[in-house]
């Protein structure tokens, strides 16, 4: 079936630097994409989303970029903080509001 | 946003027993879903909980093993039946709220089967 994958399983970043998490998706019919953050012992927390008719969306310290030509999604975190340490999942929505999740990237912030 | 409450938050269960997980949402939702997250892995959709009718199951999941109810718009239950150690996972309730596209998750129910 269709799947969403990630390029890097673990990302180590120095505190204060910018982080970039990448995600490849394969379902060209997906119309909506979401990034979630999951801290240890907790459920996934919504970070930011983007519709397929957009190529960029910004939030507080986070930016999501969508490149439909190559089916690529990225999450940029500015000035990464220790509290950003978590596993990050991308997800795509196709028919029926069902989400397909990527494998996850662990972000480790070094002080 | 939505506040999603799941019970129990954690449990240790004996193999062969069944456990029912409850999910309560504080706002009107259009859709409710149940996901499983096995240790160290990503999330997999079990089923869509339909109000007043049988849930819609994904490939690899069956009603006999994971019966689901949704008696009203804001409440659903998932039962994990005849549990084995392979069922040790986090079970997550998620919802799409009435006023937007975003899909939110509860904190999960962490089950360990011994």
mmCIF file with all atom_site columns, C-alpha atoms in Angstrom:
data_model
loop_
_atom_site.group_PDB
_atom_site.id
_atom_site.type_symbol
_atom_site.label_atom_id
_atom_site.label_alt_id
_atom_site.label_comp_id
_atom_site.label_asym_id
_atom_site.label_entity_id
_atom_site.label_seq_id
_atom_site.pdbx_PDB_ins_code
_atom_site.Cartn_x
_atom_site.Cartn_y
_atom_site.Cartn_z
_atom_site.occupancy
_atom_site.B_iso_or_equiv
_atom_site.pdbx_formal_charge
_atom_site.auth_seq_id
_atom_site.auth_comp_id
_atom_site.auth_asym_id
_atom_site.auth_atom_id
_atom_site.pdbx_PDB_model_num
ATOM 1   C CA . UNK A 1 1   ? 0.000   0.000   0.000  1.00 0.00 ? 1   UNK A CA 1
ATOM 2   C CA . UNK A 1 2   ? 0.935   3.659   0.020  1.00 0.00 ? 2   UNK A CA 1
ATOM 3   C CA . UNK A 1 3   ? 3.450   4.632   2.645  1.00 0.00 ? 3   UNK A CA 1
ATOM 4   C CA . UNK A 1 4   ? 5.223   7.593   4.122  1.00 0.00 ? 4   UNK A CA 1
ATOM 5   C CA . UNK A 1 5   ? 8.903   7.269   4.928  1.00 0.00 ? 5   UNK A CA 1
ATOM 6   C CA . UNK A 1 6   ? 11.659  9.264   6.570  1.00 0.00 ? 6   UNK A CA 1
ATOM 7   C CA . UNK A 1 7   ? 15.279  9.739   5.494  1.00 0.00 ? 7   UNK A CA 1
ATOM 8   C CA . UNK A 1 8   ? 16.940  9.976   8.923  1.00 0.00 ? 8   UNK A CA 1
ATOM 9   C CA . UNK A 1 9   ? 16.012  7.869   11.935 1.00 0.00 ? 9   UNK A CA 1
ATOM 10  C CA . UNK A 1 10  ? 18.006  9.984   14.429 1.00 0.00 ? 10  UNK A CA 1
ATOM 11  C CA . UNK A 1 11  ? 19.053  13.617  14.299 1.00 0.00 ? 11  UNK A CA 1
ATOM 12  C CA . UNK A 1 12  ? 21.484  15.113  16.809 1.00 0.00 ? 12  UNK A CA 1
ATOM 13  C CA . UNK A 1 13  ? 21.514  18.886  16.908 1.00 0.00 ? 13  UNK A CA 1
ATOM 14  C CA . UNK A 1 14  ? 23.277  21.462  19.020 1.00 0.00 ? 14  UNK A CA 1
ATOM 15  C CA . UNK A 1 15  ? 21.071  23.627  21.162 1.00 0.00 ? 15  UNK A CA 1
ATOM 16  C CA . UNK A 1 16  ? 20.384  26.884  19.339 1.00 0.00 ? 16  UNK A CA 1
ATOM 17  C CA . UNK A 1 17  ? 20.938  25.426  15.876 1.00 0.00 ? 17  UNK A CA 1
ATOM 18  C CA . UNK A 1 18  ? 18.197  24.820  13.341 1.00 0.00 ? 18  UNK A CA 1
ATOM 19  C CA . UNK A 1 19  ? 16.822  21.306  12.783 1.00 0.00 ? 19  UNK A CA 1
ATOM 20  C CA . UNK A 1 20  ? 15.499  19.905  9.552  1.00 0.00 ? 20  UNK A CA 1
ATOM 21  C CA . UNK A 1 21  ? 13.504  16.680  9.505  1.00 0.00 ? 21  UNK A CA 1
ATOM 22  C CA . UNK A 1 22  ? 12.680  15.158  6.138  1.00 0.00 ? 22  UNK A CA 1
ATOM 23  C CA . UNK A 1 23  ? 9.894   12.898  4.993  1.00 0.00 ? 23  UNK A CA 1
ATOM 24  C CA . UNK A 1 24  ? 9.073   11.250  1.667  1.00 0.00 ? 24  UNK A CA 1
ATOM 25  C CA . UNK A 1 25  ? 5.547   10.277  0.773  1.00 0.00 ? 25  UNK A CA 1
ATOM 26  C CA . UNK A 1 26  ? 4.279   8.155   -2.068 1.00 0.00 ? 26  UNK A CA 1
ATOM 27  C CA . UNK A 1 27  ? 0.543   8.785   -2.352 1.00 0.00 ? 27  UNK A CA 1
ATOM 28  C CA . UNK A 1 28  ? 0.009   11.584  -4.862 1.00 0.00 ? 28  UNK A CA 1
ATOM 29  C CA . UNK A 1 29  ? -3.674  11.685  -3.857 1.00 0.00 ? 29  UNK A CA 1
ATOM 30  C CA . UNK A 1 30  ? -2.879  12.848  -0.319 1.00 0.00 ? 30  UNK A CA 1
ATOM 31  C CA . UNK A 1 31  ? -4.302  16.305  0.239  1.00 0.00 ? 31  UNK A CA 1
ATOM 32  C CA . UNK A 1 32  ? -3.173  17.123  3.749  1.00 0.00 ? 32  UNK A CA 1
ATOM 33  C CA . UNK A 1 33  ? -0.038  16.585  5.774  1.00 0.00 ? 33  UNK A CA 1
ATOM 34  C CA . UNK A 1 34  ? 0.657   16.857  9.478  1.00 0.00 ? 34  UNK A CA 1
ATOM 35  C CA . UNK A 1 35  ? 3.730   16.839  11.668 1.00 0.00 ? 35  UNK A CA 1
ATOM 36  C CA . UNK A 1 36  ? 3.463   15.418  15.181 1.00 0.00 ? 36  UNK A CA 1
ATOM 37  C CA . UNK A 1 37  ? 5.848   15.487  18.109 1.00 0.00 ? 37  UNK A CA 1
ATOM 38  C CA . UNK A 1 38  ? 5.858   12.594  20.548 1.00 0.00 ? 38  UNK A CA 1
ATOM 39  C CA . UNK A 1 39  ? 7.677   12.936  23.836 1.00 0.00 ? 39  UNK A CA 1
ATOM 40  C CA . UNK A 1 40  ? 8.535   9.939   25.931 1.00 0.00 ? 40  UNK A CA 1
ATOM 41  C CA . UNK A 1 41  ? 5.453   8.515   27.636 1.00 0.00 ? 41  UNK A CA 1
ATOM 42  C CA . UNK A 1 42  ? 3.017   10.754  25.817 1.00 0.00 ? 42  UNK A CA 1
ATOM 43  C CA . UNK A 1 43  ? 0.712   10.675  22.840 1.00 0.00 ? 43  UNK A CA 1
ATOM 44  C CA . UNK A 1 44  ? 1.500   12.456  19.551 1.00 0.00 ? 44  UNK A CA 1
ATOM 45  C CA . UNK A 1 45  ? 1.129   16.212  19.778 1.00 0.00 ? 45  UNK A CA 1
ATOM 46  C CA . UNK A 1 46  ? 0.066   18.236  16.742 1.00 0.00 ? 46  UNK A CA 1
ATOM 47  C CA . UNK A 1 47  ? 2.767   20.664  15.602 1.00 0.00 ? 47  UNK A CA 1
ATOM 48  C CA . UNK A 1 48  ? 1.795   22.023  12.219 1.00 0.00 ? 48  UNK A CA 1
ATOM 49  C CA . UNK A 1 49  ? -0.109  21.035  9.120  1.00 0.00 ? 49  UNK A CA 1
ATOM 50  C CA . UNK A 1 50  ? -0.184  21.943  5.454  1.00 0.00 ? 50  UNK A CA 1
ATOM 51  C CA . UNK A 1 51  ? -2.647  21.420  2.644  1.00 0.00 ? 51  UNK A CA 1
ATOM 52  C CA . UNK A 1 52  ? -1.528  20.098  -0.702 1.00 0.00 ? 52  UNK A CA 1
ATOM 53  C CA . UNK A 1 53  ? -2.331  23.412  -2.408 1.00 0.00 ? 53  UNK A CA 1
ATOM 54  C CA . UNK A 1 54  ? 0.402   25.132  -0.376 1.00 0.00 ? 54  UNK A CA 1
ATOM 55  C CA . UNK A 1 55  ? 4.163   24.763  -0.445 1.00 0.00 ? 55  UNK A CA 1
ATOM 56  C CA . UNK A 1 56  ? 5.091   26.457  2.804  1.00 0.00 ? 56  UNK A CA 1
ATOM 57  C CA . UNK A 1 57  ? 3.522   27.196  6.146  1.00 0.00 ? 57  UNK A CA 1
ATOM 58  C CA . UNK A 1 58  ? 5.041   28.804  9.204  1.00 0.00 ? 58  UNK A CA 1
ATOM 59  C CA . UNK A 1 59  ? 4.238   28.520  12.861 1.00 0.00 ? 59  UNK A CA 1
ATOM 60  C CA . UNK A 1 60  ? 6.017   29.498  16.009 1.00 0.00 ? 60  UNK A CA 1
ATOM 61  C CA . UNK A 1 61  ? 9.662   28.427  15.416 1.00 0.00 ? 61  UNK A CA 1
ATOM 62  C CA . UNK A 1 62  ? 8.500   25.779  12.959 1.00 0.00 ? 62  UNK A CA 1
ATOM 63  C CA . UNK A 1 63  ? 8.120   25.776  9.203  1.00 0.00 ? 63  UNK A CA 1
ATOM 64  C CA . UNK A 1 64  ? 6.750   23.008  7.031  1.00 0.00 ? 64  UNK A CA 1
ATOM 65  C CA . UNK A 1 65  ? 7.727   22.780  3.377  1.00 0.00 ? 65  UNK A CA 1
ATOM 66  C CA . UNK A 1 66  ? 5.920   20.666  0.818  1.00 0.00 ? 66  UNK A CA 1
ATOM 67  C CA . UNK A 1 67  ? 7.379   19.754  -2.549 1.00 0.00 ? 67  UNK A CA 1
ATOM 68  C CA . UNK A 1 68  ? 4.728   17.862  -4.480 1.00 0.00 ? 68  UNK A CA 1
ATOM 69  C CA . UNK A 1 69  ? 6.955   17.411  -7.508 1.00 0.00 ? 69  UNK A CA 1
ATOM 70  C CA . UNK A 1 70  ? 9.254   15.060  -5.633 1.00 0.00 ? 70  UNK A CA 1
ATOM 71  C CA . UNK A 1 71  ? 6.727   14.090  -2.937 1.00 0.00 ? 71  UNK A CA 1
ATOM 72  C CA . UNK A 1 72  ? 8.804   15.489  -0.137 1.00 0.00 ? 72  UNK A CA 1
ATOM 73  C CA . UNK A 1 73  ? 7.856   17.089  3.152  1.00 0.00 ? 73  UNK A CA 1
ATOM 74  C CA . UNK A 1 74  ? 10.145  18.727  5.694  1.00 0.00 ? 74  UNK A CA 1
ATOM 75  C CA . UNK A 1 75  ? 9.876   20.257  9.142  1.00 0.00 ? 75  UNK A CA 1
ATOM 76  C CA . UNK A 1 76  ? 12.270  23.003  10.121 1.00 0.00 ? 76  UNK A CA 1
ATOM 77  C CA . UNK A 1 77  ? 12.695  23.921  13.770 1.00 0.00 ? 77  UNK A CA 1
ATOM 78  C CA . UNK A 1 78  ? 14.451  27.203  14.422 1.00 0.00 ? 78  UNK A CA 1
ATOM 79  C CA . UNK A 1 79  ? 16.773  27.677  17.398 1.00 0.00 ? 79  UNK A CA 1
ATOM 80  C CA . UNK A 1 80  ? 16.301  24.148  18.663 1.00 0.00 ? 80  UNK A CA 1
ATOM 81  C CA . UNK A 1 81  ? 15.801  23.875  22.414 1.00 0.00 ? 81  UNK A CA 1
ATOM 82  C CA . UNK A 1 82  ? 16.184  20.969  24.844 1.00 0.00 ? 82  UNK A CA 1
ATOM 83  C CA . UNK A 1 83  ? 12.394  20.745  25.007 1.00 0.00 ? 83  UNK A CA 1
ATOM 84  C CA . UNK A 1 84  ? 12.378  19.897  21.304 1.00 0.00 ? 84  UNK A CA 1
ATOM 85  C CA . UNK A 1 85  ? 13.963  16.520  22.028 1.00 0.00 ? 85  UNK A CA 1
ATOM 86  C CA . UNK A 1 86  ? 11.353  13.974  20.947 1.00 0.00 ? 86  UNK A CA 1
ATOM 87  C CA . UNK A 1 87  ? 10.328  11.690  18.114 1.00 0.00 ? 87  UNK A CA 1
ATOM 88  C CA . UNK A 1 88  ? 8.785   13.494  15.167 1.00 0.00 ? 88  UNK A CA 1
ATOM 89  C CA . UNK A 1 89  ? 6.308   11.847  12.811 1.00 0.00 ? 89  UNK A CA 1
ATOM 90  C CA . UNK A 1 90  ? 5.012   13.036  9.491  1.00 0.00 ? 90  UNK A CA 1
ATOM 91  C CA . UNK A 1 91  ? 1.596   11.847  8.415  1.00 0.00 ? 91  UNK A CA 1
ATOM 92  C CA . UNK A 1 92  ? -0.377  12.113  5.206  1.00 0.00 ? 92  UNK A CA 1
ATOM 93  C CA . UNK A 1 93  ? -4.120  12.024  4.776  1.00 0.00 ? 93  UNK A CA 1
ATOM 94  C CA . UNK A 1 94  ? -5.767  10.412  1.803  1.00 0.00 ? 94  UNK A CA 1
ATOM 95  C CA . UNK A 1 95  ? -9.273  8.996   1.520  1.00 0.00 ? 95  UNK A CA 1
ATOM 96  C CA . UNK A 1 96  ? -11.532 8.683   4.550  1.00 0.00 ? 96  UNK A CA 1
ATOM 97  C CA . UNK A 1 97  ? -9.537  11.023  6.784  1.00 0.00 ? 97  UNK A CA 1
ATOM 98  C CA . UNK A 1 98  ? -7.196  8.170   7.586  1.00 0.00 ? 98  UNK A CA 1
ATOM 99  C CA . UNK A 1 99  ? -3.622  9.083   8.378  1.00 0.00 ? 99  UNK A CA 1
ATOM 100 C CA . UNK A 1 100 ? -0.607  7.122   7.197  1.00 0.00 ? 100 UNK A CA 1
ATOM 101 C CA . UNK A 1 101 ? 2.427   7.729   9.377  1.00 0.00 ? 101 UNK A CA 1
ATOM 102 C CA . UNK A 1 102 ? 6.108   7.751   8.588  1.00 0.00 ? 102 UNK A CA 1
ATOM 103 C CA . UNK A 1 103 ? 8.570   5.761   10.632 1.00 0.00 ? 103 UNK A CA 1
ATOM 104 C CA . UNK A 1 104 ? 9.587   8.620   12.921 1.00 0.00 ? 104 UNK A CA 1
ATOM 105 C CA . UNK A 1 105 ? 12.783  10.618  13.493 1.00 0.00 ? 105 UNK A CA 1
ATOM 106 C CA . UNK A 1 106 ? 14.290  10.994  16.935 1.00 0.00 ? 106 UNK A CA 1
ATOM 107 C CA . UNK A 1 107 ? 15.704  14.458  17.580 1.00 0.00 ? 107 UNK A CA 1
ATOM 108 C CA . UNK A 1 108 ? 18.347  14.729  20.298 1.00 0.00 ? 108 UNK A CA 1
ATOM 109 C CA . UNK A 1 109 ? 19.296  18.226  21.383 1.00 0.00 ? 109 UNK A CA 1
ATOM 110 C CA . UNK A 1 110 ? 22.801  18.543  22.779 1.00 0.00 ? 110 UNK A CA 1
ATOM 111 C CA . UNK A 1 111 ? 23.443  21.285  25.321 1.00 0.00 ? 111 UNK A CA 1
ATOM 112 C CA . UNK B 2 1   ? -8.351  21.846  19.741 1.00 0.00 ? 1   UNK B CA 1
ATOM 113 C CA . UNK B 2 2   ? -9.791  18.920  21.676 1.00 0.00 ? 2   UNK B CA 1
ATOM 114 C CA . UNK B 2 3   ? -9.136  17.311  25.024 1.00 0.00 ? 3   UNK B CA 1
ATOM 115 C CA . UNK B 2 4   ? -9.112  13.549  24.653 1.00 0.00 ? 4   UNK B CA 1
ATOM 116 C CA . UNK B 2 5   ? -9.229  11.418  27.787 1.00 0.00 ? 5   UNK B CA 1
ATOM 117 C CA . UNK B 2 6   ? -8.284  7.770   27.686 1.00 0.00 ? 6   UNK B CA 1
ATOM 118 C CA . UNK B 2 7   ? -8.738  5.189   30.409 1.00 0.00 ? 7   UNK B CA 1
ATOM 119 C CA . UNK B 2 8   ? -6.822  3.294   31.576 1.00 0.00 ? 8   UNK B CA 1
ATOM 120 C CA . UNK B 2 9   ? -3.598  5.166   30.964 1.00 0.00 ? 9   UNK B CA 1
ATOM 121 C CA . UNK B 2 10  ? -1.556  2.071   31.791 1.00 0.00 ? 10  UNK B CA 1
ATOM 122 C CA . UNK B 2 11  ? -2.251  -1.528  32.665 1.00 0.00 ? 11  UNK B CA 1
ATOM 123 C CA . UNK B 2 12  ? -0.531  -4.844  33.057 1.00 0.00 ? 12  UNK B CA 1
ATOM 124 C CA . UNK B 2 13  ? -2.731  -7.669  31.826 1.00 0.00 ? 13  UNK B CA 1
ATOM 125 C CA . UNK B 2 14  ? -2.613  -11.430 32.013 1.00 0.00 ? 14  UNK B CA 1
ATOM 126 C CA . UNK B 2 15  ? -2.493  -13.286 28.724 1.00 0.00 ? 15  UNK B CA 1
ATOM 127 C CA . UNK B 2 16  ? -5.842  -14.656 27.637 1.00 0.00 ? 16  UNK B CA 1
ATOM 128 C CA . UNK B 2 17  ? -7.801  -11.829 29.250 1.00 0.00 ? 17  UNK B CA 1
ATOM 129 C CA . UNK B 2 18  ? -9.523  -8.886  27.571 1.00 0.00 ? 18  UNK B CA 1
ATOM 130 C CA . UNK B 2 19  ? -9.322  -5.191  28.348 1.00 0.00 ? 19  UNK B CA 1
ATOM 131 C CA . UNK B 2 20  ? -11.584 -2.340  27.296 1.00 0.00 ? 20  UNK B CA 1
ATOM 132 C CA . UNK B 2 21  ? -10.119 1.106   26.710 1.00 0.00 ? 21  UNK B CA 1
ATOM 133 C CA . UNK B 2 22  ? -12.349 4.153   26.867 1.00 0.00 ? 22  UNK B CA 1
ATOM 134 C CA . UNK B 2 23  ? -11.979 7.397   24.942 1.00 0.00 ? 23  UNK B CA 1
ATOM 135 C CA . UNK B 2 24  ? -13.926 10.536  25.833 1.00 0.00 ? 24  UNK B CA 1
ATOM 136 C CA . UNK B 2 25  ? -13.661 13.816  23.923 1.00 0.00 ? 25  UNK B CA 1
ATOM 137 C CA . UNK B 2 26  ? -14.692 17.201  25.265 1.00 0.00 ? 26  UNK B CA 1
ATOM 138 C CA . UNK B 2 27  ? -15.950 18.655  21.992 1.00 0.00 ? 27  UNK B CA 1
ATOM 139 C CA . UNK B 2 28  ? -17.959 17.725  18.959 1.00 0.00 ? 28  UNK B CA 1
ATOM 140 C CA . UNK B 2 29  ? -16.027 15.495  16.616 1.00 0.00 ? 29  UNK B CA 1
ATOM 141 C CA . UNK B 2 30  ? -16.726 14.203  13.158 1.00 0.00 ? 30  UNK B CA 1
ATOM 142 C CA . UNK B 2 31  ? -14.546 11.141  13.208 1.00 0.00 ? 31  UNK B CA 1
ATOM 143 C CA . UNK B 2 32  ? -12.893 8.913   15.788 1.00 0.00 ? 32  UNK B CA 1
ATOM 144 C CA . UNK B 2 33  ? -10.066 6.477   15.158 1.00 0.00 ? 33  UNK B CA 1
ATOM 145 C CA . UNK B 2 34  ? -8.068  3.894   17.059 1.00 0.00 ? 34  UNK B CA 1
ATOM 146 C CA . UNK B 2 35  ? -4.348  3.435   16.443 1.00 0.00 ? 35  UNK B CA 1
ATOM 147 C CA . UNK B 2 36  ? -1.756  1.030   17.763 1.00 0.00 ? 36  UNK B CA 1
ATOM 148 C CA . UNK B 2 37  ? 1.859   1.908   18.391 1.00 0.00 ? 37  UNK B CA 1
ATOM 149 C CA . UNK B 2 38  ? 4.090   -1.059  19.115 1.00 0.00 ? 38  UNK B CA 1
ATOM 150 C CA . UNK B 2 39  ? 7.258   -0.442  21.152 1.00 0.00 ? 39  UNK B CA 1
ATOM 151 C CA . UNK B 2 40  ? 9.701   1.770   19.290 1.00 0.00 ? 40  UNK B CA 1
ATOM 152 C CA . UNK B 2 41  ? 7.553   1.909   16.185 1.00 0.00 ? 41  UNK B CA 1
ATOM 153 C CA . UNK B 2 42  ? 5.249   4.231   14.324 1.00 0.00 ? 42  UNK B CA 1
ATOM 154 C CA . UNK B 2 43  ? 1.470   4.381   14.489 1.00 0.00 ? 43  UNK B CA 1
ATOM 155 C CA . UNK B 2 44  ? -0.809  1.990   12.650 1.00 0.00 ? 44  UNK B CA 1
ATOM 156 C CA . UNK B 2 45  ? -4.511  2.559   12.151 1.00 0.00 ? 45  UNK B CA 1
ATOM 157 C CA . UNK B 2 46  ? -6.677  -0.189  13.610 1.00 0.00 ? 46  UNK B CA 1
ATOM 158 C CA . UNK B 2 47  ? -10.110 1.090   12.656 1.00 0.00 ? 47  UNK B CA 1
ATOM 159 C CA . UNK B 2 48  ? -12.443 4.013   12.226 1.00 0.00 ? 48  UNK B CA 1
ATOM 160 C CA . UNK B 2 49  ? -15.113 4.091   14.929 1.00 0.00 ? 49  UNK B CA 1
ATOM 161 C CA . UNK B 2 50  ? -18.510 4.799   13.409 1.00 0.00 ? 50  UNK B CA 1
ATOM 162 C CA . UNK B 2 51  ? -21.319 6.188   15.510 1.00 0.00 ? 51  UNK B CA 1
ATOM 163 C CA . UNK B 2 52  ? -24.094 3.689   15.957 1.00 0.00 ? 52  UNK B CA 1
ATOM 164 C CA . UNK B 2 53  ? -22.715 1.130   13.526 1.00 0.00 ? 53  UNK B CA 1
ATOM 165 C CA . UNK B 2 54  ? -19.875 -1.316  13.114 1.00 0.00 ? 54  UNK B CA 1
ATOM 166 C CA . UNK B 2 55  ? -16.370 0.070   12.944 1.00 0.00 ? 55  UNK B CA 1
ATOM 167 C CA . UNK B 2 56  ? -14.401 0.027   9.706  1.00 0.00 ? 56  UNK B CA 1
ATOM 168 C CA . UNK B 2 57  ? -11.281 -2.088  10.174 1.00 0.00 ? 57  UNK B CA 1
ATOM 169 C CA . UNK B 2 58  ? -7.981  -1.827  8.377  1.00 0.00 ? 58  UNK B CA 1
ATOM 170 C CA . UNK B 2 59  ? -6.236  -4.759  6.799  1.00 0.00 ? 59  UNK B CA 1
ATOM 171 C CA . UNK B 2 60  ? -4.815  -7.039  9.455  1.00 0.00 ? 60  UNK B CA 1
ATOM 172 C CA . UNK B 2 61  ? -7.292  -6.075  12.165 1.00 0.00 ? 61  UNK B CA 1
ATOM 173 C CA . UNK B 2 62  ? -10.557 -7.896  12.838 1.00 0.00 ? 62  UNK B CA 1
ATOM 174 C CA . UNK B 2 63  ? -13.621 -7.221  14.916 1.00 0.00 ? 63  UNK B CA 1
ATOM 175 C CA . UNK B 2 64  ? -13.316 -10.397 16.985 1.00 0.00 ? 64  UNK B CA 1
ATOM 176 C CA . UNK B 2 65  ? -9.913  -9.302  18.250 1.00 0.00 ? 65  UNK B CA 1
ATOM 177 C CA . UNK B 2 66  ? -10.576 -5.558  18.505 1.00 0.00 ? 66  UNK B CA 1
ATOM 178 C CA . UNK B 2 67  ? -14.289 -4.901  19.027 1.00 0.00 ? 67  UNK B CA 1
ATOM 179 C CA . UNK B 2 68  ? -15.082 -1.195  18.953 1.00 0.00 ? 68  UNK B CA 1
ATOM 180 C CA . UNK B 2 69  ? -18.128 0.746   20.031 1.00 0.00 ? 69  UNK B CA 1
ATOM 181 C CA . UNK B 2 70  ? -19.117 4.342   19.501 1.00 0.00 ? 70  UNK B CA 1
ATOM 182 C CA . UNK B 2 71  ? -22.523 4.954   21.054 1.00 0.00 ? 71  UNK B CA 1
ATOM 183 C CA . UNK B 2 72  ? -22.398 8.736   20.602 1.00 0.00 ? 72  UNK B CA 1
ATOM 184 C CA . UNK B 2 73  ? -20.357 11.474  18.969 1.00 0.00 ? 73  UNK B CA 1
ATOM 185 C CA . UNK B 2 74  ? -17.855 11.949  21.776 1.00 0.00 ? 74  UNK B CA 1
ATOM 186 C CA . UNK B 2 75  ? -17.258 8.488   23.268 1.00 0.00 ? 75  UNK B CA 1
ATOM 187 C CA . UNK B 2 76  ? -15.738 5.264   21.992 1.00 0.00 ? 76  UNK B CA 1
ATOM 188 C CA . UNK B 2 77  ? -14.320 2.059   23.392 1.00 0.00 ? 77  UNK B CA 1
ATOM 189 C CA . UNK B 2 78  ? -11.750 -0.384  22.059 1.00 0.00 ? 78  UNK B CA 1
ATOM 190 C CA . UNK B 2 79  ? -11.480 -3.872  23.502 1.00 0.00 ? 79  UNK B CA 1
ATOM 191 C CA . UNK B 2 80  ? -8.330  -5.917  23.078 1.00 0.00 ? 80  UNK B CA 1
ATOM 192 C CA . UNK B 2 81  ? -9.533  -9.517  23.318 1.00 0.00 ? 81  UNK B CA 1
ATOM 193 C CA . UNK B 2 82  ? -7.741  -12.682 24.349 1.00 0.00 ? 82  UNK B CA 1
ATOM 194 C CA . UNK B 2 83  ? -4.503  -10.830 24.821 1.00 0.00 ? 83  UNK B CA 1
ATOM 195 C CA . UNK B 2 84  ? -1.055  -12.218 24.130 1.00 0.00 ? 84  UNK B CA 1
ATOM 196 C CA . UNK B 2 85  ? 2.348   -10.601 24.754 1.00 0.00 ? 85  UNK B CA 1
ATOM 197 C CA . UNK B 2 86  ? 2.337   -9.459  21.107 1.00 0.00 ? 86  UNK B CA 1
ATOM 198 C CA . UNK B 2 87  ? -0.533  -7.137  21.992 1.00 0.00 ? 87  UNK B CA 1
ATOM 199 C CA . UNK B 2 88  ? 1.720   -5.142  24.310 1.00 0.00 ? 88  UNK B CA 1
ATOM 200 C CA . UNK B 2 89  ? 1.454   -1.695  22.750 1.00 0.00 ? 89  UNK B CA 1
ATOM 201 C CA . UNK B 2 90  ? 0.212   1.809   23.144 1.00 0.00 ? 90  UNK B CA 1
ATOM 202 C CA . UNK B 2 91  ? -3.375  2.140   21.979 1.00 0.00 ? 91  UNK B CA 1
ATOM 203 C CA . UNK B 2 92  ? -4.286  5.642   20.895 1.00 0.00 ? 92  UNK B CA 1
ATOM 204 C CA . UNK B 2 93  ? -7.611  7.300   20.325 1.00 0.00 ? 93  UNK B CA 1
ATOM 205 C CA . UNK B 2 94  ? -7.674  10.115  17.795 1.00 0.00 ? 94  UNK B CA 1
ATOM 206 C CA . UNK B 2 95  ? -10.356 12.483  16.572 1.00 0.00 ? 95  UNK B CA 1
ATOM 207 C CA . UNK B 2 96  ? -11.103 14.983  13.876 1.00 0.00 ? 96  UNK B CA 1
ATOM 208 C CA . UNK B 2 97  ? -12.990 17.855  15.417 1.00 0.00 ? 97  UNK B CA 1
ATOM 209 C CA . UNK B 2 98  ? -16.045 19.424  13.857 1.00 0.00 ? 98  UNK B CA 1
ATOM 210 C CA . UNK B 2 99  ? -14.455 22.796  13.232 1.00 0.00 ? 99  UNK B CA 1
ATOM 211 C CA . UNK B 2 100 ? -11.336 21.839  11.286 1.00 0.00 ? 100 UNK B CA 1
ATOM 212 C CA . UNK B 2 101 ? -9.065  19.387  9.526  1.00 0.00 ? 101 UNK B CA 1
ATOM 213 C CA . UNK B 2 102 ? -6.688  18.653  12.342 1.00 0.00 ? 102 UNK B CA 1
ATOM 214 C CA . UNK B 2 103 ? -6.570  15.188  13.843 1.00 0.00 ? 103 UNK B CA 1
ATOM 215 C CA . UNK B 2 104 ? -5.703  15.074  17.533 1.00 0.00 ? 104 UNK B CA 1
ATOM 216 C CA . UNK B 2 105 ? -4.507  12.227  19.702 1.00 0.00 ? 105 UNK B CA 1
ATOM 217 C CA . UNK B 2 106 ? -5.061  11.208  23.261 1.00 0.00 ? 106 UNK B CA 1
ATOM 218 C CA . UNK B 2 107 ? -2.185  10.349  25.572 1.00 0.00 ? 107 UNK B CA 1
ATOM 219 C CA . UNK B 2 108 ? -2.619  6.662   24.880 1.00 0.00 ? 108 UNK B CA 1
ATOM 220 C CA . UNK B 2 109 ? -3.269  3.536   26.887 1.00 0.00 ? 109 UNK B CA 1
ATOM 221 C CA . UNK B 2 110 ? -0.036  1.664   27.554 1.00 0.00 ? 110 UNK B CA 1
ATOM 222 C CA . UNK B 2 111 ? -0.724  -2.058  27.811 1.00 0.00 ? 111 UNK B CA 1
ATOM 223 C CA . UNK B 2 112 ? 1.736   -4.710  28.852 1.00 0.00 ? 112 UNK B CA 1
ATOM 224 C CA . UNK B 2 113 ? 0.636   -8.331  28.528 1.00 0.00 ? 113 UNK B CA 1
ATOM 225 C CA . UNK B 2 114 ? 2.416   -10.869 30.702 1.00 0.00 ? 114 UNK B CA 1
#
